[in-house]
Structure formats: structure tokens, C-alpha cells
């Protein structure tokens, strides 16, 4: 057994903000995102899917039904999801918000994550998925505009320490 | 039974239910037989047809049909696990099992040791049945669609060759997604 992730003020505020006009929520767990994951599970309901590209596929189904889904994933799972994004989400113009943690980015020194840490932003850029980085105070205007206004995918990048994670 | 007959049986058992077709010949045949707004032709993202169907079924609460293949299902069996964990999901998961990757040259699917119905049941599906008989398959699909209150799988074991397969799905994919979305919203 491990203890439940702590709740943090920023994660709680982000969960509350997202809960106002996004959903449903899907995800594959990540340590950096754990506080947000917990807040969303408790307040909005979140369906855990065993693999990130499947989560993107399920979210695509919800988006086709008119919703504005959110998928939480580690950037390693973004790598796993490249084909789902490149051949489904982008060409079919399916709206969803990807909340992607930045493993392998300072101060995460783990060598198994460094390459993907380096690749995350250029990869999203090449996919044609605009990304913004989580800030405090929160600013979700751009993500909202892309997902709700333009009905396309967008990404919100979460740096390692945003919710208190340490290596 | 061949793939064309099996797809025709799925279309005969449905009217306006959302149908998600996997990449390859399933899309092309379904579109050629009857191009309904309730069809979603997944031209890429092999392995994710059931995941999309899960999202549609979970969101709309409507009986949702997935037309999958054996190669497609095995490319990402997590779809089975995901649906199997949602015991009230109205998902009719149809698998057209021809034992090969038909649209890429007919290479053999490495499923010799795999029992896809057993895999579905072990994942939590309420029922999983297979047949190589066209009439029996049509009957199983009708039953699965008519009373769908849990994930069920119907597998058609295909043994006959198809007539020449229709051309690729053409046109703007974003427009195709919009058409499907309108159909789900009852506007199509």
C-alpha cells in the first residue's frame, strides 16, 4: 500500500476550473499529476484507462458526442499516443485538452525520461497541437479558445514541480 | 461467410445506431454498402475502434456498434479491458476474423494461440460468441444490438473470399467527424 497523493492548492484550483466547462475526464496515472488526478477523481469523476492512446481514443468518442474531454497523461504516454493524435485527433479535428506532465525536464534528472522531456514540445508542435505551460495564477484562456472556440485539440504542459513532485 | 456478407449483416441489424468501423476494408465495405451519417470510418489509428466506441457509448448511453478486425483488436487489446471494466456499457463489439491483415497483403495474424472470445470474457464482457455461419452470425448481431445493456462480443469467423473491395474512404476527415457528431446529436 502507498498513501494517497496530497491535495495541493494549485491542483485543486485547476481541477475546479477544468470542471466548469471541460469533461469528461480520462487519464493514465503520473506522479507529477497525482494531486490533480486525485482532485479530479474526487470532484469531477475521472476514468482511468490502462494506456494513454486508448484514453485518447475514448476521449475522441466523447468529443464526437459533443463534449470537451480532458486526458491526463505523462509525456511518456504522449509518446505512446502519437499515432492516435496524428491519424485520428488532428486529421478529424477532434477537440480535447491533453494535460501532459513534463518528466525528464529540470529538476527531474531520470535518464529514462530525459529524451522524451526534450521531445515533448517539438513533438506537439510538429503534430500541430498548440501547447501552453501551466502557470500560477491559472490562465486557461488559450486552451479554452482552442478546444471550445476552434473545436480542436490543445495541450497543457505541467512542469515537474507544479504540484510539489520531487525526484 | 466473407467480410462483405458480415458487414451487410451488421448493417441489416441496425438503423441509426452509431457504428465505428476499423481501418482497412471494414470501412470501405460499410461505406460502399450504405453510407449512413451514423457511421464513423476510422481510417487510421488501428487498434482504437473499440476505444472510440466506448467513448460514444459512455457519453450517449446509446447502443454503439464497433466493427473491428482480428488484427485491429490485437493491435491494442486494451480496448477489451477498458470496456470489460464498464459493466453497463451498451457496446456491441463485432469482430470480423479473417486470420489475416487483408488490406496490407494478407499477412497472417499471429493469433494461433489466442482465443478472442475467451479474452473478451476474461476482460469482463457479459457475452462473447463466435460462428462461421452467416445466418447464425446475423442472428447473434441482431440479438446483440436489440438488447445491449453490457459489453458483448460477436465474432464472425470468415472463410470465404470477398468480391473486389471498394475504394478508399475519400473526402475531408474533419467533415466526416462533423457528420457523425451531428448524427449523434440527432441532427443527422
Coordinates of C-alpha atoms in Angstrom, one line a residue:
Chain A
X1 CA 0.0 0.0 0.0
X2 CA 1.0 3.5 -0.7
X3 CA -0.5 6.7 0.7
X4 CA -2.9 8.8 -1.4
X5 CA -1.3 11.8 -3.1
X6 CA -1.7 15.0 -1.2
X7 CA -4.0 17.7 -2.5
X8 CA -2.3 20.9 -3.4
X9 CA -4.0 24.4 -3.8
X10 CA -2.9 24.8 -7.4
X11 CA -4.1 21.3 -8.4
X12 CA -7.4 22.0 -6.6
X13 CA -7.9 25.3 -8.4
X14 CA -7.0 23.7 -11.7
X15 CA -9.5 20.8 -11.2
X16 CA -12.2 23.3 -10.2
X17 CA -11.5 25.4 -13.3
X18 CA -11.5 22.5 -15.6
X19 CA -14.6 21.1 -14.0
X20 CA -16.6 24.2 -15.0
X21 CA -16.5 23.7 -18.8
X22 CA -14.5 20.6 -19.6
X23 CA -15.2 16.9 -19.3
X24 CA -15.5 14.0 -19.2
X25 CA -12.0 13.3 -17.7
X26 CA -9.8 10.4 -18.7
X27 CA -6.3 9.6 -17.7
X28 CA -3.4 7.2 -17.1
X29 CA -1.6 8.0 -13.8
X30 CA 1.6 10.0 -13.5
X31 CA 3.4 11.0 -10.3
X32 CA 3.7 14.7 -11.3
X33 CA -0.1 14.8 -12.0
X34 CA -1.1 12.8 -8.9
X35 CA -2.5 15.7 -6.9
X36 CA -4.6 16.9 -9.9
X37 CA -5.6 13.3 -10.6
X38 CA -6.9 13.0 -7.1
X39 CA -8.8 16.3 -7.1
X40 CA -10.4 15.4 -10.4
X41 CA -11.3 11.9 -9.3
X42 CA -13.0 13.3 -6.2
X43 CA -14.7 16.3 -7.7
X44 CA -15.4 15.6 -11.4
X45 CA -15.0 11.8 -11.8
X46 CA -12.1 10.5 -13.9
X47 CA -11.9 7.3 -15.8
X48 CA -8.5 5.6 -15.6
X49 CA -7.6 3.9 -18.9
X50 CA -4.7 1.5 -18.9
X51 CA -2.9 3.0 -21.9
X52 CA -2.7 6.7 -22.9
X53 CA -3.6 6.1 -26.6
X54 CA -6.7 4.2 -25.6
X55 CA -7.6 7.2 -23.3
X56 CA -7.2 9.4 -26.3
X57 CA -9.5 7.1 -28.3
X58 CA -12.2 7.0 -25.6
X59 CA -11.9 10.8 -25.3
X60 CA -12.3 11.1 -29.1
X61 CA -15.6 9.2 -28.8
X62 CA -16.8 11.6 -26.1
X63 CA -15.7 14.6 -28.2
X64 CA -17.6 13.3 -31.2
X65 CA -20.7 13.2 -28.9
X66 CA -20.3 16.9 -28.4
X67 CA -18.2 17.1 -25.2
X68 CA -14.8 18.8 -24.4
X69 CA -12.9 15.9 -22.8
X70 CA -9.6 16.1 -21.0
X71 CA -6.9 13.4 -21.0
X72 CA -4.3 13.4 -18.2
X73 CA -1.0 11.7 -19.2
X74 CA 2.7 11.6 -18.6
X75 CA 4.8 12.7 -21.5
X76 CA 5.9 9.1 -21.9
X77 CA 2.2 8.4 -22.7
X78 CA 2.2 11.2 -25.2
X79 CA 4.9 9.2 -27.0
X80 CA 2.6 6.2 -26.8
X81 CA -0.3 8.3 -28.2
X82 CA 1.5 9.8 -31.3
X83 CA -0.4 7.7 -33.8
X84 CA -3.8 8.3 -32.1
X85 CA -3.1 12.0 -32.3
X86 CA -1.6 12.0 -35.8
X87 CA -4.1 9.8 -37.5
X88 CA -7.3 10.4 -35.5
X89 CA -7.4 13.6 -33.4
X90 CA -5.6 16.0 -35.7
X91 CA -7.0 15.0 -39.1
X92 CA -10.6 14.5 -37.9
X93 CA -10.3 17.8 -35.9
X94 CA -11.5 16.2 -32.7
X95 CA -11.4 18.7 -29.7
X96 CA -9.8 17.6 -26.4
X97 CA -7.4 19.0 -23.8
X98 CA -4.3 17.0 -23.2
X99 CA -2.8 17.6 -19.7
X100 CA 0.7 16.4 -20.2
X101 CA 3.4 16.2 -17.4
X102 CA 7.0 17.0 -18.2
X103 CA 9.0 14.2 -16.9
X104 CA 12.7 14.5 -17.9
X105 CA 12.7 18.2 -17.6
X106 CA 14.6 20.1 -14.8
X107 CA 14.6 19.2 -11.9
X108 CA 13.8 15.6 -13.0
X109 CA 17.2 14.0 -13.6
X110 CA 15.9 10.5 -14.5
X111 CA 17.8 9.4 -17.7
X112 CA 14.9 7.2 -18.8
X113 CA 12.8 10.3 -19.2
X114 CA 15.3 12.8 -20.5
X115 CA 14.8 12.1 -24.2
X116 CA 11.0 12.4 -24.0
X117 CA 11.4 15.5 -21.9
X118 CA 13.4 17.0 -24.7
X119 CA 10.9 15.8 -27.4
X120 CA 7.6 16.8 -25.8
X121 CA 7.2 20.4 -27.0
X122 CA 8.7 19.9 -30.5
X123 CA 6.6 16.8 -30.9
X124 CA 3.3 18.6 -30.0
X125 CA 4.4 21.4 -32.3
X126 CA 5.0 19.0 -35.2
X127 CA 1.6 17.4 -34.6
X128 CA 0.0 20.8 -34.9
X129 CA -1.2 20.7 -31.4
X130 CA -0.7 24.1 -29.7
X131 CA 0.6 23.8 -26.1
X132 CA 0.8 26.2 -23.2
X133 CA 2.6 25.7 -19.9
X134 CA 0.7 25.7 -16.6
X135 CA 1.1 28.9 -14.7
X136 CA 0.1 30.2 -11.3
X137 CA -2.1 32.2 -11.4
X138 CA -4.0 30.0 -13.8
X139 CA -4.6 31.1 -17.3
X140 CA -6.7 28.7 -19.4
X141 CA -7.9 31.3 -21.9
X142 CA -5.8 30.0 -24.8
X143 CA -6.7 26.3 -24.1
X144 CA -10.4 27.2 -23.8
X145 CA -10.3 29.2 -27.1
X146 CA -8.7 26.2 -28.9
X147 CA -10.9 23.5 -27.5
X148 CA -14.2 25.3 -27.1
X149 CA -13.9 28.1 -29.7
X150 CA -12.0 26.4 -32.5
X151 CA -13.0 22.8 -31.5
X152 CA -9.5 21.3 -31.8
X153 CA -7.0 19.7 -29.6
X154 CA -4.7 21.6 -27.3
X155 CA -2.1 20.7 -24.7
X156 CA -1.4 22.0 -21.2
X157 CA 2.1 21.1 -20.1
X158 CA 2.7 20.6 -16.4
X159 CA 6.4 21.1 -15.1
X160 CA 7.6 18.5 -12.6
X161 CA 7.4 20.8 -9.5
X162 CA 4.0 22.4 -10.3
X163 CA 2.2 20.2 -7.7
X164 CA 5.1 19.6 -5.4
X165 CA 6.6 16.5 -7.1
X166 CA 10.3 15.7 -6.4
X167 CA 12.6 13.1 -8.0
Chain B
X1 CA -19.2 -16.1 -44.9
X2 CA -17.0 -13.4 -46.2
X3 CA -16.3 -9.9 -44.9
X4 CA -18.8 -8.2 -47.2
X5 CA -21.6 -10.6 -46.0
X6 CA -20.7 -10.0 -42.4
X7 CA -20.7 -6.2 -42.7
X8 CA -24.0 -6.4 -44.6
X9 CA -25.4 -8.4 -41.6
X10 CA -24.3 -5.7 -39.2
X11 CA -26.0 -3.0 -41.4
X12 CA -29.2 -5.1 -41.6
X13 CA -29.3 -5.3 -37.8
X14 CA -29.0 -1.6 -37.3
X15 CA -30.7 1.7 -38.4
X16 CA -29.5 4.8 -36.7
X17 CA -27.2 3.3 -34.1
X18 CA -23.7 4.7 -34.1
X19 CA -21.3 2.3 -35.8
X20 CA -17.5 2.7 -35.6
X21 CA -15.6 0.8 -38.3
X22 CA -12.0 -0.1 -38.0
X23 CA -9.4 0.9 -40.6
X24 CA -8.9 -1.1 -43.7
X25 CA -11.6 -3.0 -45.7
X26 CA -14.3 -2.8 -42.9
X27 CA -14.7 1.0 -43.5
X28 CA -14.6 0.6 -47.3
X29 CA -17.2 -2.1 -47.4
X30 CA -19.5 -0.4 -44.9
X31 CA -19.4 2.9 -46.8
X32 CA -20.0 1.1 -50.1
X33 CA -23.0 -0.8 -48.8
X34 CA -24.7 2.1 -47.1
X35 CA -23.0 5.4 -46.2
X36 CA -25.1 6.4 -43.2
X37 CA -24.3 9.6 -41.2
X38 CA -24.3 7.3 -38.1
X39 CA -21.1 5.6 -39.4
X40 CA -17.7 6.6 -38.2
X41 CA -14.9 5.5 -40.6
X42 CA -11.7 5.2 -38.6
X43 CA -9.2 5.4 -41.5
X44 CA -6.1 5.4 -39.3
X45 CA -5.4 4.8 -35.6
X46 CA -5.5 1.0 -36.0
X47 CA -6.5 -0.7 -32.7
X48 CA -8.6 2.2 -31.4
X49 CA -12.1 1.5 -32.9
X50 CA -13.3 -0.1 -29.7
X51 CA -11.9 2.8 -27.6
X52 CA -13.8 5.3 -29.8
X53 CA -17.0 3.2 -29.5
X54 CA -16.5 3.1 -25.7
X55 CA -16.4 6.9 -25.6
X56 CA -19.5 7.2 -27.7
X57 CA -21.5 4.6 -25.8
X58 CA -20.5 6.0 -22.4
X59 CA -21.4 9.6 -23.4
X60 CA -24.6 8.9 -25.3
X61 CA -25.9 5.9 -23.4
X62 CA -26.9 4.5 -26.9
X63 CA -26.2 1.1 -28.2
X64 CA -22.9 1.6 -30.1
X65 CA -21.6 -0.9 -32.6
X66 CA -17.9 -1.4 -33.2
X67 CA -16.9 -3.3 -36.4
X68 CA -13.4 -4.5 -35.5
X69 CA -11.0 -6.9 -37.1
X70 CA -8.8 -9.6 -35.6
X71 CA -5.6 -7.8 -36.5
X72 CA -7.1 -4.5 -35.3
X73 CA -8.2 -5.9 -32.0
X74 CA -4.9 -7.5 -31.3
X75 CA -3.0 -4.3 -32.1
X76 CA -4.5 -2.9 -29.0
X77 CA -6.4 -5.3 -26.7
X78 CA -6.6 -2.6 -24.0
X79 CA -10.0 -1.7 -25.6
X80 CA -11.3 -5.0 -24.4
X81 CA -10.0 -4.4 -20.9
X82 CA -11.5 -0.9 -20.8
X83 CA -14.9 -2.0 -22.0
X84 CA -14.9 -5.0 -19.7
X85 CA -14.4 -2.7 -16.7
X86 CA -17.7 -0.9 -17.6
X87 CA -20.3 -3.5 -16.9
X88 CA -23.4 -1.4 -18.1
X89 CA -21.8 0.0 -21.2
X90 CA -24.1 -0.7 -24.3
X91 CA -21.3 -1.8 -26.6
X92 CA -21.9 -4.4 -29.3
X93 CA -18.3 -5.3 -30.3
X94 CA -18.3 -7.2 -33.6
X95 CA -15.0 -8.8 -34.7
X96 CA -14.5 -9.9 -38.3
X97 CA -11.9 -12.5 -38.0
X98 CA -10.3 -13.5 -41.3
X99 CA -7.0 -14.5 -39.8
X100 CA -5.1 -12.0 -41.9
X101 CA -4.2 -8.4 -42.5
X102 CA -6.3 -8.2 -45.6
X103 CA -5.6 -4.6 -46.7
X104 CA -1.8 -4.9 -46.4
X105 CA -1.3 -8.0 -48.4
X106 CA -3.0 -10.8 -46.5
X107 CA -0.2 -11.5 -44.0
X108 CA -1.2 -14.0 -41.2
X109 CA -2.4 -12.5 -37.9
X110 CA -0.3 -14.1 -35.1
X111 CA -3.4 -15.3 -33.2
X112 CA -2.9 -19.0 -33.4
X113 CA -2.7 -19.4 -29.6
X114 CA -5.3 -16.7 -28.9
X115 CA -9.0 -17.2 -28.2
X116 CA -10.5 -13.7 -28.7
X117 CA -13.9 -14.6 -27.2
X118 CA -12.2 -16.0 -24.1
X119 CA -10.1 -12.9 -23.9
X120 CA -13.3 -10.7 -24.0
X121 CA -14.9 -12.8 -21.3
X122 CA -11.8 -12.7 -19.2
X123 CA -11.8 -8.9 -19.6
X124 CA -15.3 -8.6 -18.2
X125 CA -17.6 -8.8 -21.3
X126 CA -21.1 -10.2 -20.5
X127 CA -21.2 -12.4 -23.5
X128 CA -18.9 -13.5 -26.3
X129 CA -19.9 -15.8 -29.1
X130 CA -18.4 -16.8 -32.4
X131 CA -19.6 -18.5 -35.5
X132 CA -18.6 -19.2 -39.1
X133 CA -22.2 -19.5 -40.3
X134 CA -23.7 -16.4 -42.0
X135 CA -27.2 -16.9 -40.7
X136 CA -26.1 -17.6 -37.2
X137 CA -23.9 -14.5 -37.3
X138 CA -26.8 -12.3 -38.4
X139 CA -28.9 -13.7 -35.6
X140 CA -26.2 -13.1 -33.0
X141 CA -25.7 -9.5 -34.2
X142 CA -29.4 -8.8 -34.2
X143 CA -29.7 -10.1 -30.6
X144 CA -26.6 -8.1 -29.5
X145 CA -27.9 -4.8 -31.0
X146 CA -31.6 -5.3 -29.9
X147 CA -30.8 -5.7 -26.2
X148 CA -27.5 -4.2 -25.4
X149 CA -27.0 -3.4 -21.8
X150 CA -23.4 -4.6 -21.3
X151 CA -20.3 -5.0 -23.5
X152 CA -20.8 -8.1 -25.7
X153 CA -18.7 -9.5 -28.4
X154 CA -19.7 -11.4 -31.6
X155 CA -17.0 -12.8 -33.7
X156 CA -17.5 -13.8 -37.3
X157 CA -15.0 -16.4 -38.5
X158 CA -14.6 -15.5 -42.1
X159 CA -13.6 -18.3 -44.5
X160 CA -14.7 -17.1 -48.0
X161 CA -13.1 -14.6 -50.4
X162 CA -14.7 -11.2 -50.9
X163 CA -15.7 -9.7 -54.2
X164 CA -13.4 -6.8 -55.2
X165 CA -13.2 -4.4 -52.3
X166 CA -14.4 -0.8 -52.9
X167 CA -12.0 2.1 -53.0
X168 CA -10.6 4.1 -50.1
X169 CA -12.6 6.4 -47.9
X170 CA -12.1 9.8 -49.5
X171 CA -13.0 13.3 -48.5
X172 CA -12.3 15.6 -45.7
X173 CA -12.0 13.7 -42.4
X174 CA -12.9 16.7 -40.3
X175 CA -16.1 17.0 -42.3
X176 CA -16.7 13.2 -41.7
X177 CA -16.3 13.7 -38.0
X178 CA -18.8 16.6 -38.1
X179 CA -21.3 14.5 -39.9
X180 CA -21.0 11.7 -37.3
X181 CA -21.3 14.3 -34.5
X182 CA -24.5 15.7 -36.0
X183 CA -25.9 12.2 -36.2
X184 CA -25.1 11.6 -32.5
X185 CA -26.8 14.8 -31.7
X186 CA -29.9 13.7 -33.5
X187 CA -29.4 16.3 -36.2
X188 CA -28.2 13.9 -38.9

